[in-house]
mmCIF file with all atom_site columns, C-alpha atoms in Angstrom:
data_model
loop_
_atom_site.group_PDB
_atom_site.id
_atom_site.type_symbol
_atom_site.label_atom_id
_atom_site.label_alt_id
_atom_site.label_comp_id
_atom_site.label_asym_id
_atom_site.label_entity_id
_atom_site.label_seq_id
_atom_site.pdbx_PDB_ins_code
_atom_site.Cartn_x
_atom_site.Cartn_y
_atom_site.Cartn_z
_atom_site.occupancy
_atom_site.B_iso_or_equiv
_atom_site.pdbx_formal_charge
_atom_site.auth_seq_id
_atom_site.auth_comp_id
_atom_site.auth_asym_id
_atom_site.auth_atom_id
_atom_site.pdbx_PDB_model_num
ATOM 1   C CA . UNK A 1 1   ? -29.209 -5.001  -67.736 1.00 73.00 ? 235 UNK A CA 1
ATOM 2   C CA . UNK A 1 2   ? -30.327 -2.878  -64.658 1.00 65.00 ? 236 UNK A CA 1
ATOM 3   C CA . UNK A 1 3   ? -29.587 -5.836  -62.603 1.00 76.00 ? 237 UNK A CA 1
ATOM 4   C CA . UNK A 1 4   ? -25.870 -6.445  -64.145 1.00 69.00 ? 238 UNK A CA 1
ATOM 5   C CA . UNK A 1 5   ? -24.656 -2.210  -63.618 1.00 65.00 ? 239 UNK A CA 1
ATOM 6   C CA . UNK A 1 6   ? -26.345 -2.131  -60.072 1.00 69.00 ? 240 UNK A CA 1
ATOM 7   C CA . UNK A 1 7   ? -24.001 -6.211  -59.667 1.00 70.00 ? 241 UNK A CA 1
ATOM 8   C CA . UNK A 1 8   ? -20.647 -4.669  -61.149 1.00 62.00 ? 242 UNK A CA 1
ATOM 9   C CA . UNK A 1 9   ? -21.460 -1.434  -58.935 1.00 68.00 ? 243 UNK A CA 1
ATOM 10  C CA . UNK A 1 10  ? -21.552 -3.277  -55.738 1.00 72.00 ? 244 UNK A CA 1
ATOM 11  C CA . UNK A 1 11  ? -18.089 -5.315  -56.942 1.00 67.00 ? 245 UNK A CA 1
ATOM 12  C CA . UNK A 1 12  ? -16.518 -2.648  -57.770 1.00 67.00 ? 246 UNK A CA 1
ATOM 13  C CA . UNK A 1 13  ? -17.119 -0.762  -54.283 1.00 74.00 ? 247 UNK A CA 1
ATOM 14  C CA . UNK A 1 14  ? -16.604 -3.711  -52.314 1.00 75.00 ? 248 UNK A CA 1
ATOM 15  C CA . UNK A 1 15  ? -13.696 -4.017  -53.656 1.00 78.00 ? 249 UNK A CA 1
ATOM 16  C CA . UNK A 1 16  ? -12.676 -0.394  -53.581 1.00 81.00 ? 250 UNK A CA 1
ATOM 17  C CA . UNK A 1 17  ? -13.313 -1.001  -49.644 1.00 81.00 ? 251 UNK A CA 1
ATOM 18  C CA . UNK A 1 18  ? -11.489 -3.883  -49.455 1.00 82.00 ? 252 UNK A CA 1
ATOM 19  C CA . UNK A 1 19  ? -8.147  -2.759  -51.003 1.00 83.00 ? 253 UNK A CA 1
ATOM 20  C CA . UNK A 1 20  ? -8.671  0.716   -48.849 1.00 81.00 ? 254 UNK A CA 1
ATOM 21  C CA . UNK A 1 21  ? -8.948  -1.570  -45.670 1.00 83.00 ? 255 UNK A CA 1
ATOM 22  C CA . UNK A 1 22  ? -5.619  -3.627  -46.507 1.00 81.00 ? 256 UNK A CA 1
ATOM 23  C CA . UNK A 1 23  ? -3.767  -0.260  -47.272 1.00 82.00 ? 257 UNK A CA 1
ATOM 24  C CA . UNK A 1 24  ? -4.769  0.925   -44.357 1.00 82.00 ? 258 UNK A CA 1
ATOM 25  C CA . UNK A 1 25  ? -3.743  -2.371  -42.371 1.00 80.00 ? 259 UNK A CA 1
ATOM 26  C CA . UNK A 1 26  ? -0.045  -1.933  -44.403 1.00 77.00 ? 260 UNK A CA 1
ATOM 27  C CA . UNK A 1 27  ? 0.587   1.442   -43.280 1.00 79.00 ? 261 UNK A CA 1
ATOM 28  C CA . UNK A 1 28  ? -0.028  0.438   -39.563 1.00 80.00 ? 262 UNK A CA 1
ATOM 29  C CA . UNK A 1 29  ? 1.235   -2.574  -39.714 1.00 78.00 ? 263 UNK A CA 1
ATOM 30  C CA . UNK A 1 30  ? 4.998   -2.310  -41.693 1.00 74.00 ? 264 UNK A CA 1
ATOM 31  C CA . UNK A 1 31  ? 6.057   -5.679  -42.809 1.00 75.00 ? 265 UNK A CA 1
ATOM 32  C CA . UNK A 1 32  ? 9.076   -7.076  -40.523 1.00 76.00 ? 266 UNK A CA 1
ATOM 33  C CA . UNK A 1 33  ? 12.221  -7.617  -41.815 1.00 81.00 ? 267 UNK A CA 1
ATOM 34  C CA . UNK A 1 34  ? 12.997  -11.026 -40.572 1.00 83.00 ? 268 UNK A CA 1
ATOM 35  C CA . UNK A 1 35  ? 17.051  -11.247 -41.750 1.00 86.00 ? 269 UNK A CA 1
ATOM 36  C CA . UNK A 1 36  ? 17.617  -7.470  -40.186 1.00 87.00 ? 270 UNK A CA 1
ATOM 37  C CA . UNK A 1 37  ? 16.577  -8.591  -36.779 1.00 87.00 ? 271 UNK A CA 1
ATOM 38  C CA . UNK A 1 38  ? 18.650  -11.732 -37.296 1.00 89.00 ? 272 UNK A CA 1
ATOM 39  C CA . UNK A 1 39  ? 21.572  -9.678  -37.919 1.00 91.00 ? 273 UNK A CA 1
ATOM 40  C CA . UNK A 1 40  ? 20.797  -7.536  -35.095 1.00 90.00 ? 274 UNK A CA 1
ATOM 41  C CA . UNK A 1 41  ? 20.669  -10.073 -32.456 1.00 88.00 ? 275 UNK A CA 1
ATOM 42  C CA . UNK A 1 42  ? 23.848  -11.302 -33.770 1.00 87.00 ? 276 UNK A CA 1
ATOM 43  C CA . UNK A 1 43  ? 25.788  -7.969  -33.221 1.00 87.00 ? 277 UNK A CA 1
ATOM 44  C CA . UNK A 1 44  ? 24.433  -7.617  -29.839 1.00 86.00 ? 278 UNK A CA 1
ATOM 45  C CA . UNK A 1 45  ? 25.158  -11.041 -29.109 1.00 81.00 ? 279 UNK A CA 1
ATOM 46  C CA . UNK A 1 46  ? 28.577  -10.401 -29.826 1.00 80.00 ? 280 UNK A CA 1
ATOM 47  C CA . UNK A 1 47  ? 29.204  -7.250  -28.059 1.00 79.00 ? 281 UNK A CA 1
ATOM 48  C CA . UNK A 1 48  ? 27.708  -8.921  -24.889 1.00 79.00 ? 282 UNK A CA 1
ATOM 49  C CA . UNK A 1 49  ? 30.996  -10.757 -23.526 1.00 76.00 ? 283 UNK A CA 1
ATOM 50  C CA . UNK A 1 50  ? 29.126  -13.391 -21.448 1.00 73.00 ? 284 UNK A CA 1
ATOM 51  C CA . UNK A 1 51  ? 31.764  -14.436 -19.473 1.00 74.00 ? 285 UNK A CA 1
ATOM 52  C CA . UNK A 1 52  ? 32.145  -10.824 -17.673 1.00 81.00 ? 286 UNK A CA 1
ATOM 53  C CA . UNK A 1 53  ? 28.610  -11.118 -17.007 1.00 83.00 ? 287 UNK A CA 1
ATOM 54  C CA . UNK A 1 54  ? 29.134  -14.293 -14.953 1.00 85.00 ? 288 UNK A CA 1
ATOM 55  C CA . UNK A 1 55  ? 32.232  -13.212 -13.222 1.00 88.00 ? 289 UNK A CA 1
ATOM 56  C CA . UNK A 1 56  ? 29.894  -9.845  -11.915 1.00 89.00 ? 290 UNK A CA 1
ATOM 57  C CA . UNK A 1 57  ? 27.230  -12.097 -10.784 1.00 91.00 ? 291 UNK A CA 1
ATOM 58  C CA . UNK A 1 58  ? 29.527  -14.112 -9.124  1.00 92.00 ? 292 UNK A CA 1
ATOM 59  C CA . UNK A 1 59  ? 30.945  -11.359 -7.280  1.00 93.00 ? 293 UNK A CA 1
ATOM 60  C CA . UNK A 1 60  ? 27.374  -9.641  -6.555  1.00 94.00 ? 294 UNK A CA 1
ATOM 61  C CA . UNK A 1 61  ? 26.287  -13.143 -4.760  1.00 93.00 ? 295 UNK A CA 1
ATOM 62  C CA . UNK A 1 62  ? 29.517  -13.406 -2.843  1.00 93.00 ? 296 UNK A CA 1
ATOM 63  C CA . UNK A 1 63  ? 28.915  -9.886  -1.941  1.00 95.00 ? 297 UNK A CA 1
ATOM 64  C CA . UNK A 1 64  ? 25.633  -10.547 -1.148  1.00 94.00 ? 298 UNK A CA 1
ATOM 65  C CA . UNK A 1 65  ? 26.096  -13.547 0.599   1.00 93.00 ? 299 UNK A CA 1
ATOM 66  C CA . UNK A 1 66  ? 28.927  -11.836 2.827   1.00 94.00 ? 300 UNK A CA 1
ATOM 67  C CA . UNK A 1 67  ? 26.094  -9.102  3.884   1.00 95.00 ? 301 UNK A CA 1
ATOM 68  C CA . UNK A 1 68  ? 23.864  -11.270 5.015   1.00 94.00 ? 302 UNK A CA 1
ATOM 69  C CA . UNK A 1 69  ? 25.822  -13.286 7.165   1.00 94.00 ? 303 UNK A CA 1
ATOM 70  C CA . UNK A 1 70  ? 27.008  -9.953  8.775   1.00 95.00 ? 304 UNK A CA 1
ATOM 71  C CA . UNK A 1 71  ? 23.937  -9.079  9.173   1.00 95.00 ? 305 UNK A CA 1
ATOM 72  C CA . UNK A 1 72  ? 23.281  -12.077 10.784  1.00 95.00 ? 306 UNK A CA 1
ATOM 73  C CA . UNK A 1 73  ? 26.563  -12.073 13.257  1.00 95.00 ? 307 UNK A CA 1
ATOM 74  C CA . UNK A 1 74  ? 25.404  -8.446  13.911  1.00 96.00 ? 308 UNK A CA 1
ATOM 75  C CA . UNK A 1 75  ? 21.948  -9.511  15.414  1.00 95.00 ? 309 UNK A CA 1
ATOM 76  C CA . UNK A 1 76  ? 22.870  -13.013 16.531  1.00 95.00 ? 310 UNK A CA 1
ATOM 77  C CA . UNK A 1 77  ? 25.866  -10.895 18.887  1.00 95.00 ? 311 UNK A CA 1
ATOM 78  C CA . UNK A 1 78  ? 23.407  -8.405  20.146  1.00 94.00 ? 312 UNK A CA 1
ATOM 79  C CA . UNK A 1 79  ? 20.693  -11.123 20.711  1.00 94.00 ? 313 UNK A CA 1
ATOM 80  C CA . UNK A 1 80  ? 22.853  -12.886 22.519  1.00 93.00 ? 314 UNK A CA 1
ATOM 81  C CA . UNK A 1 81  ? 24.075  -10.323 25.181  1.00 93.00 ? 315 UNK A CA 1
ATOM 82  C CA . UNK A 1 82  ? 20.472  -9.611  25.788  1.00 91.00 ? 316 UNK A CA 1
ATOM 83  C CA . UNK A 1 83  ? 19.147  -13.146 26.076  1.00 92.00 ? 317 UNK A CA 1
ATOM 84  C CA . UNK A 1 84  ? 15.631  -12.575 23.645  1.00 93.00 ? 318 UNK A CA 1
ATOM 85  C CA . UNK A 1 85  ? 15.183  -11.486 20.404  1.00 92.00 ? 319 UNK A CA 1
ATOM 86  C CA . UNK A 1 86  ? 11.487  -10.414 19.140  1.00 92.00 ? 320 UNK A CA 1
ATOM 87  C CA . UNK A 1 87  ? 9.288   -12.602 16.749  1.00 93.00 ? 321 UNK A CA 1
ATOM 88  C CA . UNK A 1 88  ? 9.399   -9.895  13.926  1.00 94.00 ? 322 UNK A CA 1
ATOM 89  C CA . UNK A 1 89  ? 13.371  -9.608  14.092  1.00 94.00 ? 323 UNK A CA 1
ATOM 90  C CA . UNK A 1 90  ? 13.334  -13.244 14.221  1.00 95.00 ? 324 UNK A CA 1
ATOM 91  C CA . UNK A 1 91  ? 11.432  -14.036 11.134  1.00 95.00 ? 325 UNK A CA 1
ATOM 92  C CA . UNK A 1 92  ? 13.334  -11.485 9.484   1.00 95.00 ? 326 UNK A CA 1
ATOM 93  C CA . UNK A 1 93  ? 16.766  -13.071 9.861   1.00 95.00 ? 327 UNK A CA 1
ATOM 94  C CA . UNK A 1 94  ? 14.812  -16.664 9.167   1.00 95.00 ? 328 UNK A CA 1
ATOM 95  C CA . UNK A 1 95  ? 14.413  -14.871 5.769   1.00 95.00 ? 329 UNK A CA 1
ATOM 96  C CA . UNK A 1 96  ? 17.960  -13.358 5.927   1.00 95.00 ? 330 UNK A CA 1
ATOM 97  C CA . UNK A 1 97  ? 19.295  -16.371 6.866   1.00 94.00 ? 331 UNK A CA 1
ATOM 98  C CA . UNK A 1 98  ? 17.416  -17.988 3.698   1.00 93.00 ? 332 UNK A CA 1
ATOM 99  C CA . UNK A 1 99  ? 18.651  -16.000 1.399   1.00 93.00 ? 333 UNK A CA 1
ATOM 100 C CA . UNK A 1 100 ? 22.053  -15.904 2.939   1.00 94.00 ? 334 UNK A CA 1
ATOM 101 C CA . UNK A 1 101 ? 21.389  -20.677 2.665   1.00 92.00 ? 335 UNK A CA 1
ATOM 102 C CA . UNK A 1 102 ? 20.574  -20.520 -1.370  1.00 92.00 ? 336 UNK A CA 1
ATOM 103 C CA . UNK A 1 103 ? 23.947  -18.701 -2.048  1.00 91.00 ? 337 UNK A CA 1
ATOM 104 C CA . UNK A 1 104 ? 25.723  -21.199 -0.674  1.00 91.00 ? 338 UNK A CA 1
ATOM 105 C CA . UNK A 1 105 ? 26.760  -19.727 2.570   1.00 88.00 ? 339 UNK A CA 1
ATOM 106 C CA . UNK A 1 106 ? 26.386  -22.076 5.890   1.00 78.00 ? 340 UNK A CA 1
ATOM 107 C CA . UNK A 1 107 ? 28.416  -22.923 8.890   1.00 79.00 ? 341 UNK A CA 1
ATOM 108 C CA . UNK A 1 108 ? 28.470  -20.166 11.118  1.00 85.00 ? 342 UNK A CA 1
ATOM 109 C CA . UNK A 1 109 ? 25.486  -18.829 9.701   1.00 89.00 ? 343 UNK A CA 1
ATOM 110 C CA . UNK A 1 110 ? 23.358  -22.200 10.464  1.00 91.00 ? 344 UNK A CA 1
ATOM 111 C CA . UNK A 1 111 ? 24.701  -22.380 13.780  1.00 93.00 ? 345 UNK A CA 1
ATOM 112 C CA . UNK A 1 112 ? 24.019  -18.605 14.413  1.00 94.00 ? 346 UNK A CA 1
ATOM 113 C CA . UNK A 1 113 ? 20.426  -19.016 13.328  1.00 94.00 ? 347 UNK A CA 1
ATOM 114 C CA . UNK A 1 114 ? 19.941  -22.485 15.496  1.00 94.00 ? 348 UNK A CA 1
ATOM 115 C CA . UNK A 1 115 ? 20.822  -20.292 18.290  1.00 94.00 ? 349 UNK A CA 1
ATOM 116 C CA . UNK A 1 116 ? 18.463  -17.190 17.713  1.00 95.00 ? 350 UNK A CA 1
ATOM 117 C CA . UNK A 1 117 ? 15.738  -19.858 16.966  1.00 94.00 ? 351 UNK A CA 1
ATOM 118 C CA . UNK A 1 118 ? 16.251  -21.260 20.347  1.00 94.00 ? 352 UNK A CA 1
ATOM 119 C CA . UNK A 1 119 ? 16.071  -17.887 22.038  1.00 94.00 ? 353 UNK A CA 1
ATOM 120 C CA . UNK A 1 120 ? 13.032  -16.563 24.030  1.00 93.00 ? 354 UNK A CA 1
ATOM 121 C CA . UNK A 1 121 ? 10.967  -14.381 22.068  1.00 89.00 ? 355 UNK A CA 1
ATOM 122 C CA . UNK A 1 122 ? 10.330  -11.955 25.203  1.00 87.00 ? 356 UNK A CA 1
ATOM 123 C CA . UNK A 1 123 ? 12.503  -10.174 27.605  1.00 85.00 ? 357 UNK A CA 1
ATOM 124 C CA . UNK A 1 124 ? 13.461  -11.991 30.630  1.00 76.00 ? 358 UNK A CA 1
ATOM 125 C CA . UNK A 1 125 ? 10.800  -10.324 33.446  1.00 72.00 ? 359 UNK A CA 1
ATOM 126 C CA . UNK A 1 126 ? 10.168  -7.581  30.851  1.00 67.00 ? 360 UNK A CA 1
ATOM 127 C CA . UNK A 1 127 ? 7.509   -6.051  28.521  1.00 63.00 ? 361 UNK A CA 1
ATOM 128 C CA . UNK A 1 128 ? 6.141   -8.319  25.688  1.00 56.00 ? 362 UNK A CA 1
ATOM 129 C CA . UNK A 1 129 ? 6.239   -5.557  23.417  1.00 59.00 ? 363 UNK A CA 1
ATOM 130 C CA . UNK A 1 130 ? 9.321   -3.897  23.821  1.00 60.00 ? 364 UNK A CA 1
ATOM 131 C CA . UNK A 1 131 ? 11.997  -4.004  21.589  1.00 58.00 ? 365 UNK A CA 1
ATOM 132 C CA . UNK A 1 132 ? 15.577  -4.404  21.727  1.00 56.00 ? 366 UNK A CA 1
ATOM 133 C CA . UNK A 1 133 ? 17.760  -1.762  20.876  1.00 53.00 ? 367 UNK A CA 1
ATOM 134 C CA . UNK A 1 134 ? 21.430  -1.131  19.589  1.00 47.00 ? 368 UNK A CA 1
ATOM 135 C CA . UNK A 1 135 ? 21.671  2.530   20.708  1.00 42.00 ? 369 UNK A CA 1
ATOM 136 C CA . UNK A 1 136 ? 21.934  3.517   24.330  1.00 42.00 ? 370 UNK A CA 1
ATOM 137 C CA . UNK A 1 137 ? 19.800  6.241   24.782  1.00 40.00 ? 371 UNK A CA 1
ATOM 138 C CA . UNK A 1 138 ? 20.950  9.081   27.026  1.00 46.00 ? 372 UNK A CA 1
ATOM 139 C CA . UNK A 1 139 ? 18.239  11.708  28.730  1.00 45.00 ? 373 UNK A CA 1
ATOM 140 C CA . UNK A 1 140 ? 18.558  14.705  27.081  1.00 48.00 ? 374 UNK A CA 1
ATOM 141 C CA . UNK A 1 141 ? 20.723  17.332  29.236  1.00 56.00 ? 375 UNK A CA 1
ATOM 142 C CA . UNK A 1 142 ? 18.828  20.132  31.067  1.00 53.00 ? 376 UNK A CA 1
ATOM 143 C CA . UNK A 1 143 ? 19.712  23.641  31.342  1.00 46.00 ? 377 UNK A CA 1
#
């Protein structure tokens, strides 16, 4: 009889544990109403006009395409008047210029880069480690 109370003791608390634990789990873990985030998605899928969004990323990569190959002219002119361009300015407008490729632009830009490309990578009879520069730099005046 001992044996039987001290049994139905030790059911009754593990079981008293066990529904204790799952409570617990409920509370922090609120069941998820399936058919409310259905609907949900549905609404927002319907206020997001998916068109628009194409037409603005359309216009971004023009945008950004027309940048780059500014950027490009830009360097490619100043390059060119100097005769050099340095090996850091040069791999930047490779990656310019591959950015500028995967939106589509070419032409003037691939010809622009096959020039640079083909340019020395030091000045003419000048400094290895010099750069160029856009600005003309004037000595300060002295009083």
């Amino acid at each position: 009889m001992l044996t039987a109370l001290a049994g139905l003791a030790t059911c009754l608390g593990a079981s008293s544990i066990t529904t204790w634990l799952l409570n617990r789990y409920d509370r922090r873990h609120p069941a998820v109403d399936v058919d409310k985030l259905v609907r949900r998605i549905e609404e927002l899928n319907r206020q997001i006009d998916l068109s628009t969004l194409a037409d603005k990323l359309d216009a971004l990569n023009n945008a950004v395409k027309e940048l780059a190959y500014l950027r490009i002219r830009e360097r490619h002119e100043n390059a060119m008047r100097h005769g050099w361009l340095h090996p850091n300015e040069k791999h930047v407008l490779e990656q310019l210029y591959s950015a500028y490729h995967a939106l589509g632009g070419n032409g003037t830009g691939t010809q622009m880069i096959e020039d640079i490309r083909r340019l020395p990578s030091i000045p003419p009879g000048g400094d290895p480690m010099s750069r160029m520069s856009d600005e003309t730099v004037e000595p300060p005046e002295t009083y």
